[in-house]
PDB file of C-alpha atoms in Angstrom:
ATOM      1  CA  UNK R  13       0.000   0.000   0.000  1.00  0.00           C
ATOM      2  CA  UNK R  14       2.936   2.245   0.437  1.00  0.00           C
ATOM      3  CA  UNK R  15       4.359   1.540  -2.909  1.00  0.00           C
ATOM      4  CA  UNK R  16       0.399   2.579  -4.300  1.00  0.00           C
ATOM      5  CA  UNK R  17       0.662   6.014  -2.336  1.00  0.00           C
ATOM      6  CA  UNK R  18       4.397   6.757  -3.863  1.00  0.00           C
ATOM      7  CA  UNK R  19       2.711   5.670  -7.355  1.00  0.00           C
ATOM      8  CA  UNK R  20      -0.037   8.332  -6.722  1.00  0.00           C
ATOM      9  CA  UNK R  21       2.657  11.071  -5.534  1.00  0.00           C
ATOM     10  CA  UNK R  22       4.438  10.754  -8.427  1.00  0.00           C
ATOM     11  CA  UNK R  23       2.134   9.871 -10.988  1.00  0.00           C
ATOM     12  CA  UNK R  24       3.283   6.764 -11.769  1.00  0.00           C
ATOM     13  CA  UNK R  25       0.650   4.124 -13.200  1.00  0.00           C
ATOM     14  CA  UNK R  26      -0.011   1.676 -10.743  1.00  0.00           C
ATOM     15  CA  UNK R  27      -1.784  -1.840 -11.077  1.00  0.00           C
ATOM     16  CA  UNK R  28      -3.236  -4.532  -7.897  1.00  0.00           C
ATOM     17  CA  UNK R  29      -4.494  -8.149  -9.509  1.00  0.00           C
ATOM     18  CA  UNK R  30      -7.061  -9.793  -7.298  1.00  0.00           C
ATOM     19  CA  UNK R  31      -6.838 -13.637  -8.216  1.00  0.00           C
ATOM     20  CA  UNK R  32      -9.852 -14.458  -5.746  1.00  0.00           C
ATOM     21  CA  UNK R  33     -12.978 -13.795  -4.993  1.00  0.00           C
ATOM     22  CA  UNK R  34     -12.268 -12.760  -0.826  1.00  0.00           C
ATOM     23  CA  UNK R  35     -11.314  -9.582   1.108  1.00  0.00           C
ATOM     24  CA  UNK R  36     -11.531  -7.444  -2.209  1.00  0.00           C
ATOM     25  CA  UNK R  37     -11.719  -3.827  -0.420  1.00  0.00           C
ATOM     26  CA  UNK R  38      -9.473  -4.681   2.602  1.00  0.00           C
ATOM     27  CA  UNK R  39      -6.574  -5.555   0.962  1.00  0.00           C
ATOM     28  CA  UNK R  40      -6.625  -1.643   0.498  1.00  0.00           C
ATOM     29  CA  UNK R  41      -7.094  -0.288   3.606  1.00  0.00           C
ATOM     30  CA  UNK R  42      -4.541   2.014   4.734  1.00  0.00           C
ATOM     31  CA  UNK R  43      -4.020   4.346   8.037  1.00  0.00           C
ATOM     32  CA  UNK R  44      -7.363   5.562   8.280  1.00  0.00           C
ATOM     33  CA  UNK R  45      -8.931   4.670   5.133  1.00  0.00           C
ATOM     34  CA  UNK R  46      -8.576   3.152   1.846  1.00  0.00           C
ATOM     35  CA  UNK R  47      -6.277   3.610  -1.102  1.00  0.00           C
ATOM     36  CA  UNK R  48      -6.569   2.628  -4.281  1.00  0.00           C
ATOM     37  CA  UNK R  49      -3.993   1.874  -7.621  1.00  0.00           C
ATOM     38  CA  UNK R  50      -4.837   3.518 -10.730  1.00  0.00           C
ATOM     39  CA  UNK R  51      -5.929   0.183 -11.907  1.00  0.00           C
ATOM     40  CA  UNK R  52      -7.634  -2.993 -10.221  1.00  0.00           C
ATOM     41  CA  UNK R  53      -7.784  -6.378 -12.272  1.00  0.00           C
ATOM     42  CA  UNK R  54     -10.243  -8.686 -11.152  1.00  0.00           C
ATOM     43  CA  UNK R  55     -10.198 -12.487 -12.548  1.00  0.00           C
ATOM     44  CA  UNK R  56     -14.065 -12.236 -13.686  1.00  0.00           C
ATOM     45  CA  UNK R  57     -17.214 -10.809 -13.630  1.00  0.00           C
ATOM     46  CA  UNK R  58     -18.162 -12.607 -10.212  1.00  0.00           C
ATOM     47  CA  UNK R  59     -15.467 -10.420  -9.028  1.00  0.00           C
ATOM     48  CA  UNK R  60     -16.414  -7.160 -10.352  1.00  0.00           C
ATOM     49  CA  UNK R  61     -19.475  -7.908  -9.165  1.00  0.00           C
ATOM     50  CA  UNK R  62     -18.461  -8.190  -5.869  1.00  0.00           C
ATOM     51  CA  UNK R  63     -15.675  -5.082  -5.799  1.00  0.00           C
ATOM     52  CA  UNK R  64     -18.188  -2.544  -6.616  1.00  0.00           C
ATOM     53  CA  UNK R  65     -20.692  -3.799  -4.115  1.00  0.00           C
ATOM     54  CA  UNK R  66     -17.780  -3.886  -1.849  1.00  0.00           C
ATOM     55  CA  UNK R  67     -17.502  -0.181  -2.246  1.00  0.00           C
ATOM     56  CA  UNK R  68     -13.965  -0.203  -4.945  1.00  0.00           C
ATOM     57  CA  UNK R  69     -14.450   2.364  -7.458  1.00  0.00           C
ATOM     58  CA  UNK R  70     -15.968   1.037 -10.622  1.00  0.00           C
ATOM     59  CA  UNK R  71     -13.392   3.648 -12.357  1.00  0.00           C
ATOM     60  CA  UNK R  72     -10.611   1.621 -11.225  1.00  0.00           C
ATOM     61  CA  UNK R  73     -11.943  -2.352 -12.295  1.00  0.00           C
ATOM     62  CA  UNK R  74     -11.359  -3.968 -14.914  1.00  0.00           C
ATOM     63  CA  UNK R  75     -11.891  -7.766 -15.630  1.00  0.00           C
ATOM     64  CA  UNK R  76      -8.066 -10.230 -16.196  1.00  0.00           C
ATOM     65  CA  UNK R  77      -8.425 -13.486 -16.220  1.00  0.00           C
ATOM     66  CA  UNK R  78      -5.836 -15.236 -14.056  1.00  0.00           C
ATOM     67  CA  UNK R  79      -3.516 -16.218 -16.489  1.00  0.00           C
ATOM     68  CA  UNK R  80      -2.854 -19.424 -14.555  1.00  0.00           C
ATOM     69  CA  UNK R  81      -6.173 -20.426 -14.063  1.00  0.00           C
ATOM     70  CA  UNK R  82      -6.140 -20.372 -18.257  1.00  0.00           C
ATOM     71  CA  UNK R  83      -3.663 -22.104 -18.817  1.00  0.00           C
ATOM     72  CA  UNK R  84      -5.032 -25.232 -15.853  1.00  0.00           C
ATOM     73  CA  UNK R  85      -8.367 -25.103 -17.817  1.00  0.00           C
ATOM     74  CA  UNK R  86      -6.396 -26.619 -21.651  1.00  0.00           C
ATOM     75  CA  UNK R  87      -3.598 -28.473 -19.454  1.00  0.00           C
ATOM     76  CA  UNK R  88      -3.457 -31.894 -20.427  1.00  0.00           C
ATOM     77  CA  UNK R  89      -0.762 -34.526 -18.754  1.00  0.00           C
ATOM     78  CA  UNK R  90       2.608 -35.456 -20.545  1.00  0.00           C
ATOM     79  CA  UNK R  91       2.251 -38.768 -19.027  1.00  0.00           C
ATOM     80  CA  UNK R  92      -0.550 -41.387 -18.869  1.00  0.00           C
ATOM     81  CA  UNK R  93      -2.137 -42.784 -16.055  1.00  0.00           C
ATOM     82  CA  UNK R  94       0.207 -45.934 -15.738  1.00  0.00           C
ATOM     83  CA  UNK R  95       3.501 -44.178 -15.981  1.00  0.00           C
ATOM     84  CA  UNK R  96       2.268 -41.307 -13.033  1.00  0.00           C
ATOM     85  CA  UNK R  97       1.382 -43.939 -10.697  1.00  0.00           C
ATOM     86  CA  UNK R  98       4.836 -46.106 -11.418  1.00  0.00           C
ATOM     87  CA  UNK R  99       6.260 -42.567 -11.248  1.00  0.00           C
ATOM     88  CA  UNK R 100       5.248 -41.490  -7.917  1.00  0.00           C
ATOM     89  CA  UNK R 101       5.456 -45.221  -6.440  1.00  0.00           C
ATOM     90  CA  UNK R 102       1.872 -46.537  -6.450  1.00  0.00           C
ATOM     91  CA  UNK R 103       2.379 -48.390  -9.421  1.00  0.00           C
ATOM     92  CA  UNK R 104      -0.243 -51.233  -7.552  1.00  0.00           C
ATOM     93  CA  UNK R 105      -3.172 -48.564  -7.561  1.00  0.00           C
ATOM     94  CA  UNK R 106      -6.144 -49.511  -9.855  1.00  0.00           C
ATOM     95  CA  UNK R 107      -8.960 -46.835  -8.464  1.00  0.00           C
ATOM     96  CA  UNK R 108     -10.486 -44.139  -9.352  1.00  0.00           C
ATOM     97  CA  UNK R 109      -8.354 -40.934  -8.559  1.00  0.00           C
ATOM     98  CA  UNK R 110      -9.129 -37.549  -7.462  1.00  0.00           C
ATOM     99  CA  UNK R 111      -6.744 -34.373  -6.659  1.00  0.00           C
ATOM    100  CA  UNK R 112      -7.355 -32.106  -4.179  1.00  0.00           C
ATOM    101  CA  UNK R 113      -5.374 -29.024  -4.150  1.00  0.00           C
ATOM    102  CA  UNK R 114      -7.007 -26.769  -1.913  1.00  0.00           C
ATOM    103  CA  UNK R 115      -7.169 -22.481  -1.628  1.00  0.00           C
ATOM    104  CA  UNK R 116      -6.091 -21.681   2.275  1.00  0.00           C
ATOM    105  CA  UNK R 117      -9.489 -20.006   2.794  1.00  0.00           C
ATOM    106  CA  UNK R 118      -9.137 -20.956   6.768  1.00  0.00           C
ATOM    107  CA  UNK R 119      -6.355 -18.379   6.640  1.00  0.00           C
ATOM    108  CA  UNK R 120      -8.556 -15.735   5.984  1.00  0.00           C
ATOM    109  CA  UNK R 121     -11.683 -16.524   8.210  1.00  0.00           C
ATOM    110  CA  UNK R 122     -14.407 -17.347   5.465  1.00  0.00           C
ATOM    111  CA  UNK R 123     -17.032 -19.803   7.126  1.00  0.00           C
ATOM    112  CA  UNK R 124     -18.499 -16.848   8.293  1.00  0.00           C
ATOM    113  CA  UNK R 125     -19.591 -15.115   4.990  1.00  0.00           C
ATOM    114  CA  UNK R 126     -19.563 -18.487   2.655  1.00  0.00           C
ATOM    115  CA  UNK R 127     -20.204 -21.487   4.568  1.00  0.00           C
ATOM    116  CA  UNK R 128     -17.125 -23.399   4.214  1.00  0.00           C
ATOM    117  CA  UNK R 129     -13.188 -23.791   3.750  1.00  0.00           C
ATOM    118  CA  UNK R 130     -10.775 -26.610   2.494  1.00  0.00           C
ATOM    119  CA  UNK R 131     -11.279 -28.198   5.775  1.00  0.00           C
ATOM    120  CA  UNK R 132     -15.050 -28.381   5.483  1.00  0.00           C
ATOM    121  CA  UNK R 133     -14.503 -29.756   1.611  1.00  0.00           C
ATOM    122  CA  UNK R 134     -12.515 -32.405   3.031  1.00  0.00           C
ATOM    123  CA  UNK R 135     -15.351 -33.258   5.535  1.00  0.00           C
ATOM    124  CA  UNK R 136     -17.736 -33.254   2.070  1.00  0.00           C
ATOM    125  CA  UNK R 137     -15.143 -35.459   0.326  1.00  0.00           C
ATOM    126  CA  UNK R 138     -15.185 -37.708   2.971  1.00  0.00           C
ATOM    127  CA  UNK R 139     -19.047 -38.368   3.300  1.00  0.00           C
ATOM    128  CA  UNK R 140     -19.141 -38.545  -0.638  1.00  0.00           C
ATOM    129  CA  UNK R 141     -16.197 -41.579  -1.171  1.00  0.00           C
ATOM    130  CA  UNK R 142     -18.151 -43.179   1.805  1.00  0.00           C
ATOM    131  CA  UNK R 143     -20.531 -43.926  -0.078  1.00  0.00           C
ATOM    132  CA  UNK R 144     -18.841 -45.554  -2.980  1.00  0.00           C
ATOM    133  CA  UNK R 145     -17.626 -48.374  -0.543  1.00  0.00           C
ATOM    134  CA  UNK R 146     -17.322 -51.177  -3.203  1.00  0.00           C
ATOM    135  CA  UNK R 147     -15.393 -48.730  -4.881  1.00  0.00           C
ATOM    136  CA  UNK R 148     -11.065 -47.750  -4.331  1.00  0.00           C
ATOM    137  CA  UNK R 149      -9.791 -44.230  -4.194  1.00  0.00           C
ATOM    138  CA  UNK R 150      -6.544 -42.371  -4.323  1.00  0.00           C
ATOM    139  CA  UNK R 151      -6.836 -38.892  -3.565  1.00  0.00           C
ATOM    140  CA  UNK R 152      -4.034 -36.871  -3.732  1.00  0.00           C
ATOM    141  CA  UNK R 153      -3.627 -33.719  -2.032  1.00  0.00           C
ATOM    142  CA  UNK R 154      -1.123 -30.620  -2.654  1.00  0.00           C
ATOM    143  CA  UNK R 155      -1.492 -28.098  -0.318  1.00  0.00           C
ATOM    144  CA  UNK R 156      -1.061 -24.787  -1.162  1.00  0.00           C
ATOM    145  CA  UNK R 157       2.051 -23.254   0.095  1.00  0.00           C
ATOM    146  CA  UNK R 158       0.396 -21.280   2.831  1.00  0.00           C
ATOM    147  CA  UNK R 159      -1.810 -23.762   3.839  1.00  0.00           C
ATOM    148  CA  UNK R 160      -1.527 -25.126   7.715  1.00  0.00           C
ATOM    149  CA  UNK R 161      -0.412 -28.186   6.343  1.00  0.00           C
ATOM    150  CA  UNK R 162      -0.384 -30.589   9.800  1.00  0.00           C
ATOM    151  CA  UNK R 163      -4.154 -29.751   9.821  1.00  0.00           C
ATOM    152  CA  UNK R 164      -4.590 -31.182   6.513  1.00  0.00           C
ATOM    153  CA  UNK R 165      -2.688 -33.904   7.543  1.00  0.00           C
ATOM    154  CA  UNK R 166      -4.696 -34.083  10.348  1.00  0.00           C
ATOM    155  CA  UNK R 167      -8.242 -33.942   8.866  1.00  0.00           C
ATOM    156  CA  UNK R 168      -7.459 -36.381   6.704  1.00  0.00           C
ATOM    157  CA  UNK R 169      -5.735 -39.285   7.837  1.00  0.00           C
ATOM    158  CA  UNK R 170      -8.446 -40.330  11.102  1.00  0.00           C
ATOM    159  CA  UNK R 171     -11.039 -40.929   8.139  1.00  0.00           C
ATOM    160  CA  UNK R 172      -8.882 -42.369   5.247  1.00  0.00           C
ATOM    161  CA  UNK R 173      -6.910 -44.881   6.912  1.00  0.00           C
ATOM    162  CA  UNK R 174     -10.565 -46.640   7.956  1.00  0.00           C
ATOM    163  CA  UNK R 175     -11.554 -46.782   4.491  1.00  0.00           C
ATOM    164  CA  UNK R 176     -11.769 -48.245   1.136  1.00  0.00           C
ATOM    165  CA  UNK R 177      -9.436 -45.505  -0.398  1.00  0.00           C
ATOM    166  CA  UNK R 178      -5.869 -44.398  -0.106  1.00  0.00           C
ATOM    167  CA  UNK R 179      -4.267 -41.401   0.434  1.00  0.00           C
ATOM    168  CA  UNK R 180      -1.247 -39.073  -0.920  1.00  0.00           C
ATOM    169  CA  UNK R 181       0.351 -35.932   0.811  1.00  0.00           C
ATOM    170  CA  UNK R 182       2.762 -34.012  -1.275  1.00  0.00           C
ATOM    171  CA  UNK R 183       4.129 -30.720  -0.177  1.00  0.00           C
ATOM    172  CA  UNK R 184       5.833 -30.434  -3.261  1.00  0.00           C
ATOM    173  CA  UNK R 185       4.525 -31.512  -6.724  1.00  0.00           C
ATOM    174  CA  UNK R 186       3.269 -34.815  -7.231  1.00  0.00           C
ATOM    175  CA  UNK R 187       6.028 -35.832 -10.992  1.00  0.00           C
ATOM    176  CA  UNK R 188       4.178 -35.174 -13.706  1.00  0.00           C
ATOM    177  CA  UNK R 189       7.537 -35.231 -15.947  1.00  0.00           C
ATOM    178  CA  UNK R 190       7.374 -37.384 -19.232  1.00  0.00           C
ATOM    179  CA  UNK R 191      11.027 -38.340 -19.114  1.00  0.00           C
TER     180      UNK R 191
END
């Protein structure tokens, strides 16, 4: 926020991307009120939506994508199935998988205003494989860097250890490498 108040001192275009939907106006808060860079991306219309009722200056929003989230929606593996799970030593697995890379939305307190976090998704994960009990599951889970990552840990392993699924915990990336 300081480096947005030199900007507007000196004139200097200044940009904030917003590559969530959470805590839009807060993020600029400053001393006793709010500043604001010359221009705001937001990664859709959702979150326009949601930074003008928030109060952010329409003047100031304009819609990015989040390049990222682009590229994840065309990504297709460089390995198959088989050579992952030899890969990344579950070469035995036959199931169904399912990844679970979860946003750290504990982190910034949002039961309160939508219902639910990672935590609470892992809770509806749960009761969903539970009922597939003829069924086998690997479900592998990356946290996000800034996720509290012994909770996950945590939340997980009481319920998948006394089922008919198995679980993966990678901090880092699970190899995806076609080598």
């Amino acid at each position: 926020l300081n480096c947005i108040s030199f900007a507007i001192q000196k004139k200097i275009p200044s940009y904030s991307f917003i590559d969530h939907w959470t805590s839009l106006k807060n993020r600029f808060r400053f001393k006793d009120g709010y500043i604001y860079p010359e221009n705001i991306l937001v990664i859709d219309e959702r979150a326009y939506e949601m930074a003008v009722s928030e109060g952010i200056p329409e003047e100031t929003l304009n819609v990015f994508p989040n390049p990222y989230y682009s590229y994840l929606t065309n990504w297709r593996p460089a390995v198959s199935k088989k050579d992952f799970l030899k890969k990344n030593e579950m070469a035995n697995f036959s199931g169904k998988i399912i990844s679970y890379l979860p946003e750290p939305l504990s982190n910034v307190g949002v039961i309160p205003k939508f219902g639910l976090d990672e935590y609470y998704c892992l809770e509806l994960l749960q009761q969903a494989l539970t009922s597939f009990e003829k069924n086998r599951f690997l479900v592998l889970i990356k946290p996000h860097p800034n996720q509290d990552t012994q909770k996950i840990k945590e939340k997980t392993l009481s319920w998948i250890e006394t089922r008919n699924f198995q679980f993966r915990y990678r901090q880092r990336s699970f190899d995806t490498r076609n080598r």
